[in-house]
XYZ file of C-alpha atoms in Angstrom:
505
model
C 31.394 -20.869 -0.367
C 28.188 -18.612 0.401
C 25.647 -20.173 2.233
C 22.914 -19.100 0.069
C 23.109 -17.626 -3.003
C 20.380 -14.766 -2.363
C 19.026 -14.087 1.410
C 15.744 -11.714 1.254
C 15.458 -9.564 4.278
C 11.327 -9.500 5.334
C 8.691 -11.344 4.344
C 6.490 -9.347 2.721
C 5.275 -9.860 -0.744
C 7.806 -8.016 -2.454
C 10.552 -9.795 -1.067
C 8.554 -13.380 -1.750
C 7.993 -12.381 -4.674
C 11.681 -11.780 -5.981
C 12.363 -14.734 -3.924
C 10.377 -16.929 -5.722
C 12.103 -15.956 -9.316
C 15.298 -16.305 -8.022
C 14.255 -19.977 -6.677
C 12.900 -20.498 -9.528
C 15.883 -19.692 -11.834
C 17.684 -22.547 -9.374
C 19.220 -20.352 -7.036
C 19.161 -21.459 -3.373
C 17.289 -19.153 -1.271
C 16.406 -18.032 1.925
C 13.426 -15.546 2.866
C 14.557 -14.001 6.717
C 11.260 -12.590 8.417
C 11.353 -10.930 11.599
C 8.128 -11.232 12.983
C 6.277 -14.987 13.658
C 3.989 -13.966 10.691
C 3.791 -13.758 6.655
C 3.067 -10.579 5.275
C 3.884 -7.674 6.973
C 1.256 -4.873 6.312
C -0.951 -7.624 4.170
C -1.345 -9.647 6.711
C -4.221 -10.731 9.159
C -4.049 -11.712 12.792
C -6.652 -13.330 15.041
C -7.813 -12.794 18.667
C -10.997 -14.152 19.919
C -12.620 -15.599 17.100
C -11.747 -12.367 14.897
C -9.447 -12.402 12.118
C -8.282 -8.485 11.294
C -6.212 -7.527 8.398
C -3.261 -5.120 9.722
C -3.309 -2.696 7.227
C -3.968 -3.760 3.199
C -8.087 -4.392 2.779
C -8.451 -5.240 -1.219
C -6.074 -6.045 -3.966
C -6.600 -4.624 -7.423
C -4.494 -4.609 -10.564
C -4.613 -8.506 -10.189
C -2.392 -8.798 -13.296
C 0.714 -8.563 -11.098
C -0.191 -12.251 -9.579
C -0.744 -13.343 -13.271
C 2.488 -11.982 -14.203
C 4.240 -13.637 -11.059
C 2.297 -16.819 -11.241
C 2.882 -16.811 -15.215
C 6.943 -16.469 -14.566
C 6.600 -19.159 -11.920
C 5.140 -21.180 -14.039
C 2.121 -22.525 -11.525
C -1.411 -21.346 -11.474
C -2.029 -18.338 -9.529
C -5.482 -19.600 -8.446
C -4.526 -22.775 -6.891
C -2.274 -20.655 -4.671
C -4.212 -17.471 -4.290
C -8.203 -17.597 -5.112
C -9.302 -14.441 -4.907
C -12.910 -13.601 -5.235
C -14.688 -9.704 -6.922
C -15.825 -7.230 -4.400
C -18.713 -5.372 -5.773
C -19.685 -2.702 -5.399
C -16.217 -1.124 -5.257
C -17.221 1.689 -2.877
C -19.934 3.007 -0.897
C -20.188 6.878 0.401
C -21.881 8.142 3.140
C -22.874 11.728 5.095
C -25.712 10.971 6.947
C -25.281 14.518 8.298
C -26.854 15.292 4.765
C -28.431 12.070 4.072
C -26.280 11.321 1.462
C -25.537 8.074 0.456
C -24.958 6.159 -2.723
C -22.060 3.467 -4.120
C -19.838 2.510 -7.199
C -20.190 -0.686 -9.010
C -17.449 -1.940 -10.711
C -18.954 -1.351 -13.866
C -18.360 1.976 -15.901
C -21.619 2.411 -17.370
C -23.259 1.787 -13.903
C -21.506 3.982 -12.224
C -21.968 6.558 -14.682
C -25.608 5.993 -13.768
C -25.062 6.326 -9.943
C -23.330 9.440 -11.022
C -26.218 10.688 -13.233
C -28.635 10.778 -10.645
C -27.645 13.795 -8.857
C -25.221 15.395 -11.605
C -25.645 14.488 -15.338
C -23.181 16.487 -16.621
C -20.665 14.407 -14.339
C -21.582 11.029 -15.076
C -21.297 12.069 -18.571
C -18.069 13.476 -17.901
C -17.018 10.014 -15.999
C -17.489 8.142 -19.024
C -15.500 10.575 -20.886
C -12.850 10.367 -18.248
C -13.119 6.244 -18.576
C -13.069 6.910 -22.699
C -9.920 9.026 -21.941
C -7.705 7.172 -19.267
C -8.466 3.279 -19.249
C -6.634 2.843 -22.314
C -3.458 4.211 -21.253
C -3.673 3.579 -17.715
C -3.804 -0.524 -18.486
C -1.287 -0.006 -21.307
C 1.155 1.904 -18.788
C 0.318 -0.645 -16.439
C 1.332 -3.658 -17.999
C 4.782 -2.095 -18.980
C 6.029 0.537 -16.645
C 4.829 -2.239 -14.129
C 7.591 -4.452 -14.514
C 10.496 -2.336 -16.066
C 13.082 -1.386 -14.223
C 13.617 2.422 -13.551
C 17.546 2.352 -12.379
C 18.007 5.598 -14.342
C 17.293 7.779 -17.888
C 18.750 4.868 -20.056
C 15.872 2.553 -19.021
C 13.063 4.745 -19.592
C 14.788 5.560 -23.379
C 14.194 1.367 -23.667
C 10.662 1.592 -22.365
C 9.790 4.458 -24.379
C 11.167 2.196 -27.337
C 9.056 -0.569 -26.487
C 6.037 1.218 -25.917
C 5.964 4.199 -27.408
C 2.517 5.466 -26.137
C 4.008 6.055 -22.870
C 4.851 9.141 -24.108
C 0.716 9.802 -23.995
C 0.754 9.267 -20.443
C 4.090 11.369 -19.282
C 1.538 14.537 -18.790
C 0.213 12.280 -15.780
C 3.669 12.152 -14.223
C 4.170 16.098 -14.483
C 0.313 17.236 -13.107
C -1.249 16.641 -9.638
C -4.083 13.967 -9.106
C -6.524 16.821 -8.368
C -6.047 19.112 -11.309
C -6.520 15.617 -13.472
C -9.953 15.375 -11.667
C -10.888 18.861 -11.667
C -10.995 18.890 -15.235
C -13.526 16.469 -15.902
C -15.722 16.832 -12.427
C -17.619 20.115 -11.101
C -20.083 18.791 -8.562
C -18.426 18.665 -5.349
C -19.486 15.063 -4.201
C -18.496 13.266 -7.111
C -15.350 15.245 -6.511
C -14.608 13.887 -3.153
C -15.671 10.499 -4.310
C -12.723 10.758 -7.159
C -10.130 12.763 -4.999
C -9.084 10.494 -1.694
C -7.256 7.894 -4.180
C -4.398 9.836 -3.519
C -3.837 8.900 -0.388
C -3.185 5.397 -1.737
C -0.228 7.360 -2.672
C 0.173 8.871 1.346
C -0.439 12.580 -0.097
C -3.487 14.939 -0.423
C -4.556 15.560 -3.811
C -2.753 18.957 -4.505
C 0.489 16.869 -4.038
C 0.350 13.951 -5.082
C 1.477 12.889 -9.094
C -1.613 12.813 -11.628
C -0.691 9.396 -12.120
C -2.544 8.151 -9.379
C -5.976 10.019 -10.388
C -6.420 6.701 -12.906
C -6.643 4.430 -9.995
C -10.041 5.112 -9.727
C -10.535 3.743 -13.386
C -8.395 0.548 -12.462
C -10.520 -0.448 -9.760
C -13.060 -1.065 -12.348
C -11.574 -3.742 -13.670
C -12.276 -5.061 -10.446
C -11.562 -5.193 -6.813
C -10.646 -8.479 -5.448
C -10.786 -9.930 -1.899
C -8.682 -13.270 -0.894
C -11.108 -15.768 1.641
C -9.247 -16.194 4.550
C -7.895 -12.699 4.705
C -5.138 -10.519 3.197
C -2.462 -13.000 4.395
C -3.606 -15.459 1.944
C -1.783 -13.280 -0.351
C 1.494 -13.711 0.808
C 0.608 -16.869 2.066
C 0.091 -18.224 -1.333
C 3.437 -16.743 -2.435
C 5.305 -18.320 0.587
C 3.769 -21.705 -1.155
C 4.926 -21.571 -4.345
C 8.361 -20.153 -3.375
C 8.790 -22.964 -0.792
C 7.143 -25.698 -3.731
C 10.198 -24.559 -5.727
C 12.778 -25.211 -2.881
C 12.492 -22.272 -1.129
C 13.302 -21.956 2.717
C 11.379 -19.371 4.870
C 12.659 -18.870 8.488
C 10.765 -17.063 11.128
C 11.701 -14.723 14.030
C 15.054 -13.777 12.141
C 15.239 -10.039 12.859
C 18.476 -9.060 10.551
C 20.314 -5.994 12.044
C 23.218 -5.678 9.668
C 24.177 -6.599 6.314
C 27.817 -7.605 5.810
C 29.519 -5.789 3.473
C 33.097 -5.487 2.872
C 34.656 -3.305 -0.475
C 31.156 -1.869 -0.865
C 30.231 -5.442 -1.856
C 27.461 -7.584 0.311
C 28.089 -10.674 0.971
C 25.411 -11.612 3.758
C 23.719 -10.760 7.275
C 24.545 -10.513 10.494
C 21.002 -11.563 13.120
C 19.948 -9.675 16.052
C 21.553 -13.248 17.898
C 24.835 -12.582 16.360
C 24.354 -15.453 13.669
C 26.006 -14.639 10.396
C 24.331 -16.079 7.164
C 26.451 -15.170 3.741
C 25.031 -15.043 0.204
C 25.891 -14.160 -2.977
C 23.092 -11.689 -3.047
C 21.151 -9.403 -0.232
C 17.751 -8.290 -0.946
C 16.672 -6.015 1.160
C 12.624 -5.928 0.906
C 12.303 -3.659 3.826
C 12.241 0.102 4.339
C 15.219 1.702 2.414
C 16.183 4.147 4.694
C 16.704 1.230 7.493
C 18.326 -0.878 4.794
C 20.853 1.951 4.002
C 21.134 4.034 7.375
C 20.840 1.743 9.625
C 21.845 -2.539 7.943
C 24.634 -0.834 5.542
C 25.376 2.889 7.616
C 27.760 5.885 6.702
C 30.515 4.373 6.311
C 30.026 1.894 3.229
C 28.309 4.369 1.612
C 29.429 7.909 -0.754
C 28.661 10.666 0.521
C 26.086 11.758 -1.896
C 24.086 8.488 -1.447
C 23.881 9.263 2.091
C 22.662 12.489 1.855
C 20.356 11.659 -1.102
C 18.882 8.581 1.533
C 19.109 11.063 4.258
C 17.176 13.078 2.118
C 13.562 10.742 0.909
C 10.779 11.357 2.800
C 8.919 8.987 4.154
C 5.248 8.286 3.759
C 2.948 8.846 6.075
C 1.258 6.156 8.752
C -1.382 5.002 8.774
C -3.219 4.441 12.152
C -5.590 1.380 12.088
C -8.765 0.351 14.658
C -10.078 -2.664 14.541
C -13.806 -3.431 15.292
C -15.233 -6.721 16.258
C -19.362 -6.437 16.622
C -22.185 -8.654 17.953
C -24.298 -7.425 14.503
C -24.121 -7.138 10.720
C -23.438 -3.802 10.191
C -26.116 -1.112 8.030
C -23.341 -1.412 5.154
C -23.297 -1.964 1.956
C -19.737 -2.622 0.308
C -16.906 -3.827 1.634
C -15.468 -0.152 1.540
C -17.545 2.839 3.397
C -15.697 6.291 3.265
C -17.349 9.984 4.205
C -17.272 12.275 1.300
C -14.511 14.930 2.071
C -14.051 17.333 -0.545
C -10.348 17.745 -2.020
C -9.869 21.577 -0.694
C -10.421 19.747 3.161
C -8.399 17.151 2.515
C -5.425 19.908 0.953
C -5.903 21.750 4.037
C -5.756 18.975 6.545
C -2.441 17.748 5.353
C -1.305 21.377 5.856
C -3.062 22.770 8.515
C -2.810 19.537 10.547
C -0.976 16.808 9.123
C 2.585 18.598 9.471
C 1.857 20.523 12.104
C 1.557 16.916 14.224
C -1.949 17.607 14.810
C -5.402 15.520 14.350
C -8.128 17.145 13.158
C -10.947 18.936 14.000
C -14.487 20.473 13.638
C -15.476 23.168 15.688
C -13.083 22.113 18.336
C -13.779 18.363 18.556
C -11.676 15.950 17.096
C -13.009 13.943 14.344
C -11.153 10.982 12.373
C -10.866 10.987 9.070
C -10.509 7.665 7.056
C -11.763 4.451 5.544
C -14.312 2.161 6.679
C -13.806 -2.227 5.428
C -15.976 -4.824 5.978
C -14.253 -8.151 5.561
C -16.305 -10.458 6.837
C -19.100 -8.936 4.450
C -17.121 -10.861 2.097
C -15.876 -14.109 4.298
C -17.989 -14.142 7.315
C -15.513 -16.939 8.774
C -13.696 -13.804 9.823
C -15.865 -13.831 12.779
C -17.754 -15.855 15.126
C -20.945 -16.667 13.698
C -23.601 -13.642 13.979
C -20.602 -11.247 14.117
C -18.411 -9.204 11.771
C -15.188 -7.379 11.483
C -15.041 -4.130 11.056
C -11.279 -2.008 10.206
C -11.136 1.289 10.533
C -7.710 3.235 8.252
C -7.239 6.514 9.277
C -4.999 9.562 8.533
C -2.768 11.017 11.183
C 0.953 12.005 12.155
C 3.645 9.667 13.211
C 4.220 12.553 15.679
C 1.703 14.260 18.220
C 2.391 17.550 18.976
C 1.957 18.090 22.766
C 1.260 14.060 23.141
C 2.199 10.332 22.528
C 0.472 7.748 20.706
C 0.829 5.591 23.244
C -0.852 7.681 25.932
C -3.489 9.210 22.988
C -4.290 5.533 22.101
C -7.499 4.655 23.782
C -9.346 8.272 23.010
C -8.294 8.054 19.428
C -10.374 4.465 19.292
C -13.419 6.408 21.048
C -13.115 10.105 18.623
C -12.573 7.500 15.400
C -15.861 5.562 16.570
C -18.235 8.533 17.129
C -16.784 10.085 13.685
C -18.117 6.749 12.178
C -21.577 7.171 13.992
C -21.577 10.707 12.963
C -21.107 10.264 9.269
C -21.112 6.123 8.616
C -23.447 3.851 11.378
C -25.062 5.721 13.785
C -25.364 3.257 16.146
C -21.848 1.343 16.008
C -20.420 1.915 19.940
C -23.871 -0.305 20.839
C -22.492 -3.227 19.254
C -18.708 -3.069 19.463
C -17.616 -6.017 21.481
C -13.751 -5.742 21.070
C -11.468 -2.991 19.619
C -8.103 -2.475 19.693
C -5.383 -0.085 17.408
C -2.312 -0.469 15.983
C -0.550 3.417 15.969
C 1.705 4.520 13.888
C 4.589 3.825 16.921
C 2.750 0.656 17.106
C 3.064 -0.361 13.565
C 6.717 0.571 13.244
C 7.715 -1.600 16.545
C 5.695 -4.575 14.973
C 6.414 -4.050 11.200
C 9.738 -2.353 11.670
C 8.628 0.731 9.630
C 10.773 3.637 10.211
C 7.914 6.423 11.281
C 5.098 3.342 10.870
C 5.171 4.429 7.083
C 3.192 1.998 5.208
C 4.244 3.118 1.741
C 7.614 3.228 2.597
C 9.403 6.580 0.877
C 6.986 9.199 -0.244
C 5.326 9.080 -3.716
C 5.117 12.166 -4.799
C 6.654 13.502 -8.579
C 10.177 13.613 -6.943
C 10.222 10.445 -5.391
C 9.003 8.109 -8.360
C 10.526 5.761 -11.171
C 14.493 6.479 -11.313
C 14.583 9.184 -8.088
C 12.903 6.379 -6.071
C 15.861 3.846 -4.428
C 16.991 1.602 -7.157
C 15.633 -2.480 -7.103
C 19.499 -3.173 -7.825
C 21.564 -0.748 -5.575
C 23.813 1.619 -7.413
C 26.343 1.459 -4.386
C 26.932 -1.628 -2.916
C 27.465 -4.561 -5.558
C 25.015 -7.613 -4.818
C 22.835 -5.554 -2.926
C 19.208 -5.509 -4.092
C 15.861 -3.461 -3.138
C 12.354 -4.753 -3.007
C 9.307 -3.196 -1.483
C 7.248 -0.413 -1.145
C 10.197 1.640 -0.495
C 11.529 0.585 -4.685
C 10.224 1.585 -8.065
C 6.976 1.713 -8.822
C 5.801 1.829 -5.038
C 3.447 0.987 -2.788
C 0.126 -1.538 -2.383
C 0.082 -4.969 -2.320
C -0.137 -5.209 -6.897
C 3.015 -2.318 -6.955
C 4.850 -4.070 -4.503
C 4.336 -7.637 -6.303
C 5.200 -6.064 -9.113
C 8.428 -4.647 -8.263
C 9.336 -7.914 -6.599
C 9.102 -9.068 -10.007
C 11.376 -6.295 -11.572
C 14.305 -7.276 -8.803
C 14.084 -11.134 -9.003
C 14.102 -10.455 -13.025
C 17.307 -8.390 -12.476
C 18.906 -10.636 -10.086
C 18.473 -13.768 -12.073
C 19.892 -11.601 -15.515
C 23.090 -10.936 -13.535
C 23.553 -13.907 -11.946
C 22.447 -16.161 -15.126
């Protein structure tokens, strides 16, 4: 007799998630993390009196916690408050002296937008008019379908026919959606960097993701306490149902005999056997490295062999004596899409960081946390997290040796474009590289979104939630159908534990 019947490799919020359904349909199970902490990239850590977030800043699309929550049957607030973050965005060039921010809501925005182009924030509430419909629709079914292959996407297509409306936004790019609504060039680059929510420049990456711009406003949320509380929350509930979470359990293989899983071995030896493996880590580690060659066809492992990753994504974190000259909890620079096309391949590929005139400047993302729960800090201070852009590679160098001057280029880029007087006031910074985040998060290449999501690596050509060649193996993460951020990920946790429970009922 098994010990469990489901063990879930990592304890991120995908693999909670499924964890919690299956715990909840009254199978016994048991959620191995590696790491001494909840979360993996939504996650926060502390060090003297800060509290950072590793790598997720904001949750939107809060409908995949309802839809957990709703399956649990408990109340998602008790377990995870969350609380609106608004406005959604600010941008900033004080090169130009440029600066203005979105609010959540349409018509205001379209305002902001009006200001300095009226023929775009016309064209924005066209583009709302146009997309929020279908967007929320496609959300709240593609969501939580499984994708395993053509025969499932014939059943959603029955169920919701007007799918169909939105297949054009599979089959385009994110910036030719944009392009076609927006001509001035700053409301361009305030519409165009959502694609690297999806870890590709805008020329690449599926028109699909152009809408997320239009989901954020239906709002941007923020958990007190930090990201963790996220998974936190879902670590409750799963362990209020009977769950058991255990803690430095690094899994390095899963046992499988007759192309059939049947548990894990630890990094300690220890074997643990289940009727069921989910594996809510990377998929390429789960299949090349947990599983390897020789349990798998030949064809699987060349189509694994295959996926590319996603890219890193280097983060800085700032603690300062001061409240910063901010106003939203996100600051970005305005970067038109043609520099962001060219720095993915003109730099990006090439394993090089970019630059302007010869000095290096960092692109990225600016959060303010403790804008929205000072506790973050000590009192009079505030956490600052900076998300950049950059190679897993350095061509010519080593993150670990590049480590410190990256912190100083990323700072003076923010001065340049963001807060000119930020290095005056830093009191602690540190980094986590992209070597850095795949030694702590066990991310093949530190790639936070696990496999790349571009057209050819979405829905059925992602890796399956319920393997396709090893029986009782399962998928859950980033890495699975539909993808990656903290709602996706929930929300394909949802689609395995709703698949394991069906073929286990």
């Amino acid at each position: 007799m098994a010990d469990y019947d489901v063990v879930v490799i990592g304890g991120g919020v995908g693999g909670l998630s499924a964890a919690a359904l299956c715990q909840k349909a009254g199978m016994k199970t048991l959620v191995l993390e590696q790491s001494d902490r909840i979360g993996g990239c939504c996650s926060t850590f502390e060090v003297e009196g800060f509290h950072f977030d590793v790598g997720a800043s904001v949750v939107e699309v809060t409908s995949a916690f309802e839809e957990l929550f709703k399956r649990l049957g408990l109340p998602r607030e008790k377990y995870i408050p969350l609380v609106q973050v608004d406005p959604i965005y600010e941008y900033r060039d004080n090169t130009r002296g440029i600066s203005f921010a979105y609010p959540t809501s349409v018509e205001e925005t379209a305002e902001v937008i009006s200001r300095f182009s009226p023929e775009d924030g016309k064209a924005f509430e066209k583009f709302a008019k146009d997309f929020t419909p279908k967007i929320i629709g496609l959300v709240n079914n593609f969501f939580y379908a499984p994708c395993q292959g053509f025969l499932d996407i014939i059943k959603l297509v029955i169920k919701y026919p007007k799918i169909l409306e939105a297949l054009p936004m599979f089959v385009t790019t994110h910036q030719k959606i944009v392009a076609k609504y927006f001509k001035n060039d700053d409301v361009l680059a305030s519409m165009a960097f959502q694609s690297f929510y999806a870890g590709l420049p805008p020329d690449m990456c599926a028109g699909l993701y152009a809408v997320v711009g239009l989901l954020e406003h239906e709002g941007i949320f923020y958990p007190p306490g930090g990201m963790i509380k996220i998974p936190q929350g879902i670590q409750r509930a799963f362990e209020d149902l009977g769950g058991e979470t255990q803690f430095g359990k690094r899994v390095v293989r899963i046992l499988v005999e007759n192309r059939k899983a049947y548990g894990v071995e630890l990094w300690d030896g220890t074997q643990i056997t289940a009727e069921v493996v989910v594996g809510a880590i990377n998929a390429k580690k789960v299949y090349m490295d947990m599983i390897g060659r020789e349990h798998l066809p030949w064809h699987v492992w060349r189509g694994i062999s295959s996926m590319i990753l996603s890219m890193p994504c280097p983060m800085i974190y700032l603690g300062v004596d001061y409240e910063p000259p901010l106003v939203a909890h996100h600051t970005l620079t305005l970067t038109p899409p043609q520099l962001m096309n060219d720095y993915w391949s003109d730099y990006y590929l090439k394993g090089k960081l970019y630059e302007v005139d010869g000095a290096p400047e960092i692109m990225g993302l600016v959060s303010w946390a403790s804008k929205v729960d000072p506790s973050l800090a000590p009192k009079g201070k505030h956490v600052l997290t900076h998300m950049g852009l950059a190679p897993y590679n350095l061509v010519g160098d080593d993150w670990d040796r590049h480590k410190q001057r990256y912190v100083q280029e990323a700072i003076a880029t923010i001065e340049k474009y963001l807060i000119p007087d930020l290095s005056d006031h830093v009191v602690y910074q540190d980094m986590a590289t992209p070597k850095d985040l795949e030694r702590m998060l066990l991310h093949p290449g530190g790639a936070v979104y696990g496999i790349q999501t571009d057209i050819s690596h979405m829905a059925m050509f992602r890796p399956s939630n319920r393997s396709k060649s090893i029986k009782n193996l399962y998928l859950a993460g980033a890495s699975t159908h539909p993808g990656g951020g903290v709602p996706a990920v929930v929300a394909g946790g949802i689609i395995t534990g709703g698949l394991i429970v069906k073929d286990k009922s």
